[in-house]
């Protein structure tokens, strides 16, 4: 079972600024608060690229876990994606697509949470929480970027 959330917002910042913030994965705990991201560690040296490995620590609804992650898409100024899976088989995929919108940026944020069979009974509880967390986190991201002087 997969829980999918897709949100689109307009951010009053240039696409380059939005993309830079999306790819600053070590800073995710500063704005992915509702999703419970507490730490992101890059495991590979050098610039972030498709295939770069990540370790993502998450605590949500009293459950702490570590996801083994990887950057799936890195298209400067256009798209960024990553995926992770924890030891229990729960997977998370995030895709962000940006486009110019006059003097701002349009961001489409997609999150998919895959639940293995033994957790599917919790889907009805997890789905609304995932939607709410994504909305809160995206709003925090937007506010953070728009509060920075240009």
PDB file of C-alpha atoms in Angstrom:
ATOM      1  CA  UNK A   1       0.000   0.000   0.000  1.00  0.00           C
ATOM      2  CA  UNK A   2       1.234   3.451  -0.874  1.00  0.00           C
ATOM      3  CA  UNK A   3       0.044   6.696   0.649  1.00  0.00           C
ATOM      4  CA  UNK A   4       0.495   9.580  -1.794  1.00  0.00           C
ATOM      5  CA  UNK A   5       0.444  13.296  -1.082  1.00  0.00           C
ATOM      6  CA  UNK A   6       0.956  16.011  -3.680  1.00  0.00           C
ATOM      7  CA  UNK A   7       0.976  19.715  -2.889  1.00  0.00           C
ATOM      8  CA  UNK A   8       1.769  22.699  -5.046  1.00  0.00           C
ATOM      9  CA  UNK A   9       2.712  26.153  -3.813  1.00  0.00           C
ATOM     10  CA  UNK A  10       4.152  29.402  -5.095  1.00  0.00           C
ATOM     11  CA  UNK A  11       7.285  30.718  -3.400  1.00  0.00           C
ATOM     12  CA  UNK A  12       8.357  34.335  -3.808  1.00  0.00           C
ATOM     13  CA  UNK A  13      11.982  33.424  -4.518  1.00  0.00           C
ATOM     14  CA  UNK A  14      13.911  32.644  -7.720  1.00  0.00           C
ATOM     15  CA  UNK A  15      14.065  28.977  -8.789  1.00  0.00           C
ATOM     16  CA  UNK A  16      17.810  28.833  -8.075  1.00  0.00           C
ATOM     17  CA  UNK A  17      17.184  29.734  -4.411  1.00  0.00           C
ATOM     18  CA  UNK A  18      14.401  27.171  -4.078  1.00  0.00           C
ATOM     19  CA  UNK A  19      16.524  24.464  -5.700  1.00  0.00           C
ATOM     20  CA  UNK A  20      19.495  25.270  -3.454  1.00  0.00           C
ATOM     21  CA  UNK A  21      17.296  24.915  -0.369  1.00  0.00           C
ATOM     22  CA  UNK A  22      15.807  21.635  -1.617  1.00  0.00           C
ATOM     23  CA  UNK A  23      19.248  20.125  -2.143  1.00  0.00           C
ATOM     24  CA  UNK A  24      20.626  21.293   1.236  1.00  0.00           C
ATOM     25  CA  UNK A  25      19.613  17.905   2.670  1.00  0.00           C
ATOM     26  CA  UNK A  26      21.540  18.378   5.920  1.00  0.00           C
ATOM     27  CA  UNK A  27      19.182  21.279   6.704  1.00  0.00           C
ATOM     28  CA  UNK A  28      15.983  19.227   6.330  1.00  0.00           C
ATOM     29  CA  UNK A  29      15.501  18.957  10.121  1.00  0.00           C
ATOM     30  CA  UNK A  30      15.028  22.748  10.167  1.00  0.00           C
ATOM     31  CA  UNK A  31      11.824  22.587   8.120  1.00  0.00           C
ATOM     32  CA  UNK A  32      10.697  18.949   7.838  1.00  0.00           C
ATOM     33  CA  UNK A  33       9.579  19.168  11.448  1.00  0.00           C
ATOM     34  CA  UNK A  34       6.063  17.742  11.093  1.00  0.00           C
ATOM     35  CA  UNK A  35       7.493  14.786   9.166  1.00  0.00           C
ATOM     36  CA  UNK A  36       9.819  14.122  12.088  1.00  0.00           C
ATOM     37  CA  UNK A  37      13.139  14.400  10.260  1.00  0.00           C
ATOM     38  CA  UNK A  38      15.747  14.880  12.969  1.00  0.00           C
ATOM     39  CA  UNK A  39      18.964  14.285  11.033  1.00  0.00           C
ATOM     40  CA  UNK A  40      20.171  13.760   7.468  1.00  0.00           C
ATOM     41  CA  UNK A  41      23.717  12.603   6.886  1.00  0.00           C
ATOM     42  CA  UNK A  42      25.397  12.466   3.489  1.00  0.00           C
ATOM     43  CA  UNK A  43      27.386   9.242   3.164  1.00  0.00           C
ATOM     44  CA  UNK A  44      29.352  10.076   0.012  1.00  0.00           C
ATOM     45  CA  UNK A  45      32.083  12.672  -0.437  1.00  0.00           C
ATOM     46  CA  UNK A  46      31.845  15.281  -3.160  1.00  0.00           C
ATOM     47  CA  UNK A  47      28.912  17.207  -4.562  1.00  0.00           C
ATOM     48  CA  UNK A  48      25.392  15.884  -4.169  1.00  0.00           C
ATOM     49  CA  UNK A  49      24.341  13.939  -7.275  1.00  0.00           C
ATOM     50  CA  UNK A  50      21.851  11.333  -8.423  1.00  0.00           C
ATOM     51  CA  UNK A  51      22.951   8.164  -6.647  1.00  0.00           C
ATOM     52  CA  UNK A  52      24.364   9.961  -3.582  1.00  0.00           C
ATOM     53  CA  UNK A  53      23.630   7.944  -0.449  1.00  0.00           C
ATOM     54  CA  UNK A  54      21.960   9.395   2.656  1.00  0.00           C
ATOM     55  CA  UNK A  55      21.129   8.270   6.173  1.00  0.00           C
ATOM     56  CA  UNK A  56      17.887   9.846   7.383  1.00  0.00           C
ATOM     57  CA  UNK A  57      16.817   9.748  11.022  1.00  0.00           C
ATOM     58  CA  UNK A  58      13.117  10.219  11.664  1.00  0.00           C
ATOM     59  CA  UNK A  59      10.929  10.246  14.758  1.00  0.00           C
ATOM     60  CA  UNK A  60       7.224  10.377  14.109  1.00  0.00           C
ATOM     61  CA  UNK A  61       4.307   9.421  16.366  1.00  0.00           C
ATOM     62  CA  UNK A  62       6.736   8.029  18.941  1.00  0.00           C
ATOM     63  CA  UNK A  63       8.469   5.758  16.412  1.00  0.00           C
ATOM     64  CA  UNK A  64      12.147   6.388  15.701  1.00  0.00           C
ATOM     65  CA  UNK A  65      13.803   4.883  12.668  1.00  0.00           C
ATOM     66  CA  UNK A  66      16.727   5.256  10.310  1.00  0.00           C
ATOM     67  CA  UNK A  67      16.127   5.200   6.574  1.00  0.00           C
ATOM     68  CA  UNK A  68      18.842   4.224   4.142  1.00  0.00           C
ATOM     69  CA  UNK A  69      18.365   6.785   1.415  1.00  0.00           C
ATOM     70  CA  UNK A  70      19.539   7.787  -2.002  1.00  0.00           C
ATOM     71  CA  UNK A  71      19.144  10.806  -4.257  1.00  0.00           C
ATOM     72  CA  UNK A  72      17.086   9.656  -7.246  1.00  0.00           C
ATOM     73  CA  UNK A  73      16.891  12.857  -9.297  1.00  0.00           C
ATOM     74  CA  UNK A  74      19.056  15.944  -9.363  1.00  0.00           C
ATOM     75  CA  UNK A  75      18.278  18.243 -12.280  1.00  0.00           C
ATOM     76  CA  UNK A  76      19.574  21.719 -11.350  1.00  0.00           C
ATOM     77  CA  UNK A  77      16.846  24.302 -11.299  1.00  0.00           C
ATOM     78  CA  UNK A  78      14.150  21.783 -12.237  1.00  0.00           C
ATOM     79  CA  UNK A  79      13.778  18.658 -10.084  1.00  0.00           C
ATOM     80  CA  UNK A  80      15.083  16.874  -7.015  1.00  0.00           C
ATOM     81  CA  UNK A  81      14.098  13.518  -5.615  1.00  0.00           C
ATOM     82  CA  UNK A  82      15.132  11.049  -2.980  1.00  0.00           C
ATOM     83  CA  UNK A  83      13.966   7.776  -1.546  1.00  0.00           C
ATOM     84  CA  UNK A  84      14.623   5.872   1.644  1.00  0.00           C
ATOM     85  CA  UNK A  85      13.672   2.623   3.303  1.00  0.00           C
ATOM     86  CA  UNK A  86      13.911   1.574   6.926  1.00  0.00           C
ATOM     87  CA  UNK A  87      14.671  -1.870   8.364  1.00  0.00           C
ATOM     88  CA  UNK A  88      10.945  -2.651   8.691  1.00  0.00           C
ATOM     89  CA  UNK A  89      10.339  -2.092   4.969  1.00  0.00           C
ATOM     90  CA  UNK A  90       8.609   1.282   5.236  1.00  0.00           C
ATOM     91  CA  UNK A  91       9.639   3.388   2.258  1.00  0.00           C
ATOM     92  CA  UNK A  92       9.470   7.114   1.630  1.00  0.00           C
ATOM     93  CA  UNK A  93       9.878   8.816  -1.737  1.00  0.00           C
ATOM     94  CA  UNK A  94      10.016  12.570  -2.159  1.00  0.00           C
ATOM     95  CA  UNK A  95       9.939  14.358  -5.498  1.00  0.00           C
ATOM     96  CA  UNK A  96      10.130  18.111  -5.940  1.00  0.00           C
ATOM     97  CA  UNK A  97       9.615  19.799  -9.291  1.00  0.00           C
ATOM     98  CA  UNK A  98      10.123  23.530  -9.702  1.00  0.00           C
ATOM     99  CA  UNK A  99       9.155  25.934 -12.449  1.00  0.00           C
ATOM    100  CA  UNK A 100       9.371  29.681 -12.975  1.00  0.00           C
ATOM    101  CA  UNK A 101       6.163  31.537 -12.196  1.00  0.00           C
ATOM    102  CA  UNK A 102       6.677  35.197 -13.144  1.00  0.00           C
ATOM    103  CA  UNK A 103       9.159  36.471 -10.528  1.00  0.00           C
ATOM    104  CA  UNK A 104       8.585  33.506  -8.223  1.00  0.00           C
ATOM    105  CA  UNK A 105       8.839  29.723  -8.246  1.00  0.00           C
ATOM    106  CA  UNK A 106       6.103  27.131  -8.436  1.00  0.00           C
ATOM    107  CA  UNK A 107       6.968  24.044  -6.398  1.00  0.00           C
ATOM    108  CA  UNK A 108       5.191  20.706  -6.702  1.00  0.00           C
ATOM    109  CA  UNK A 109       6.023  18.536  -3.668  1.00  0.00           C
ATOM    110  CA  UNK A 110       5.125  14.849  -3.821  1.00  0.00           C
ATOM    111  CA  UNK A 111       5.530  12.346  -1.000  1.00  0.00           C
ATOM    112  CA  UNK A 112       4.817   8.629  -1.197  1.00  0.00           C
ATOM    113  CA  UNK A 113       4.936   6.387   1.859  1.00  0.00           C
ATOM    114  CA  UNK A 114       4.983   2.664   1.207  1.00  0.00           C
ATOM    115  CA  UNK A 115       3.725   0.426   3.980  1.00  0.00           C
ATOM    116  CA  UNK A 116       4.536  -3.285   4.073  1.00  0.00           C
ATOM    117  CA  UNK A 117       1.667  -5.691   4.654  1.00  0.00           C
ATOM    118  CA  UNK A 118       2.068  -5.866   8.434  1.00  0.00           C
ATOM    119  CA  UNK A 119       1.542  -2.078   8.730  1.00  0.00           C
ATOM    120  CA  UNK A 120      -1.347  -1.698   6.301  1.00  0.00           C
ATOM    121  CA  UNK A 121      -3.915  -1.818   9.087  1.00  0.00           C
ATOM    122  CA  UNK A 122      -2.577   1.608  10.128  1.00  0.00           C
ATOM    123  CA  UNK A 123      -3.111   3.176   6.705  1.00  0.00           C
ATOM    124  CA  UNK A 124      -6.308   4.984   7.701  1.00  0.00           C
ATOM    125  CA  UNK A 125      -4.404   6.665  10.557  1.00  0.00           C
ATOM    126  CA  UNK A 126      -1.177   7.332   8.647  1.00  0.00           C
ATOM    127  CA  UNK A 127      -2.708   8.867   5.495  1.00  0.00           C
ATOM    128  CA  UNK A 128      -4.276  11.974   7.109  1.00  0.00           C
ATOM    129  CA  UNK A 129      -1.168  12.507   9.242  1.00  0.00           C
ATOM    130  CA  UNK A 130       1.057  12.276   6.152  1.00  0.00           C
ATOM    131  CA  UNK A 131      -1.093  14.854   4.323  1.00  0.00           C
ATOM    132  CA  UNK A 132      -1.051  17.201   7.303  1.00  0.00           C
ATOM    133  CA  UNK A 133       2.710  16.810   7.838  1.00  0.00           C
ATOM    134  CA  UNK A 134       3.454  17.486   4.161  1.00  0.00           C
ATOM    135  CA  UNK A 135       1.301  20.629   4.180  1.00  0.00           C
ATOM    136  CA  UNK A 136       2.899  21.936   7.387  1.00  0.00           C
ATOM    137  CA  UNK A 137       6.425  21.161   6.207  1.00  0.00           C
ATOM    138  CA  UNK A 138       5.920  22.786   2.818  1.00  0.00           C
ATOM    139  CA  UNK A 139       4.504  25.893   4.492  1.00  0.00           C
ATOM    140  CA  UNK A 140       7.557  25.987   6.804  1.00  0.00           C
ATOM    141  CA  UNK A 141       9.846  25.666   3.773  1.00  0.00           C
ATOM    142  CA  UNK A 142       8.032  28.480   1.972  1.00  0.00           C
ATOM    143  CA  UNK A 143       8.092  30.803   4.998  1.00  0.00           C
ATOM    144  CA  UNK A 144      11.760  30.065   5.609  1.00  0.00           C
ATOM    145  CA  UNK A 145      12.706  30.956   2.036  1.00  0.00           C
ATOM    146  CA  UNK A 146      10.481  34.023   1.791  1.00  0.00           C
ATOM    147  CA  UNK A 147      11.823  35.430   5.062  1.00  0.00           C
ATOM    148  CA  UNK A 148      15.407  35.439   3.726  1.00  0.00           C
ATOM    149  CA  UNK A 149      16.502  38.757   2.269  1.00  0.00           C
ATOM    150  CA  UNK A 150      17.008  38.600  -1.495  1.00  0.00           C
TER     151      UNK A 150
END
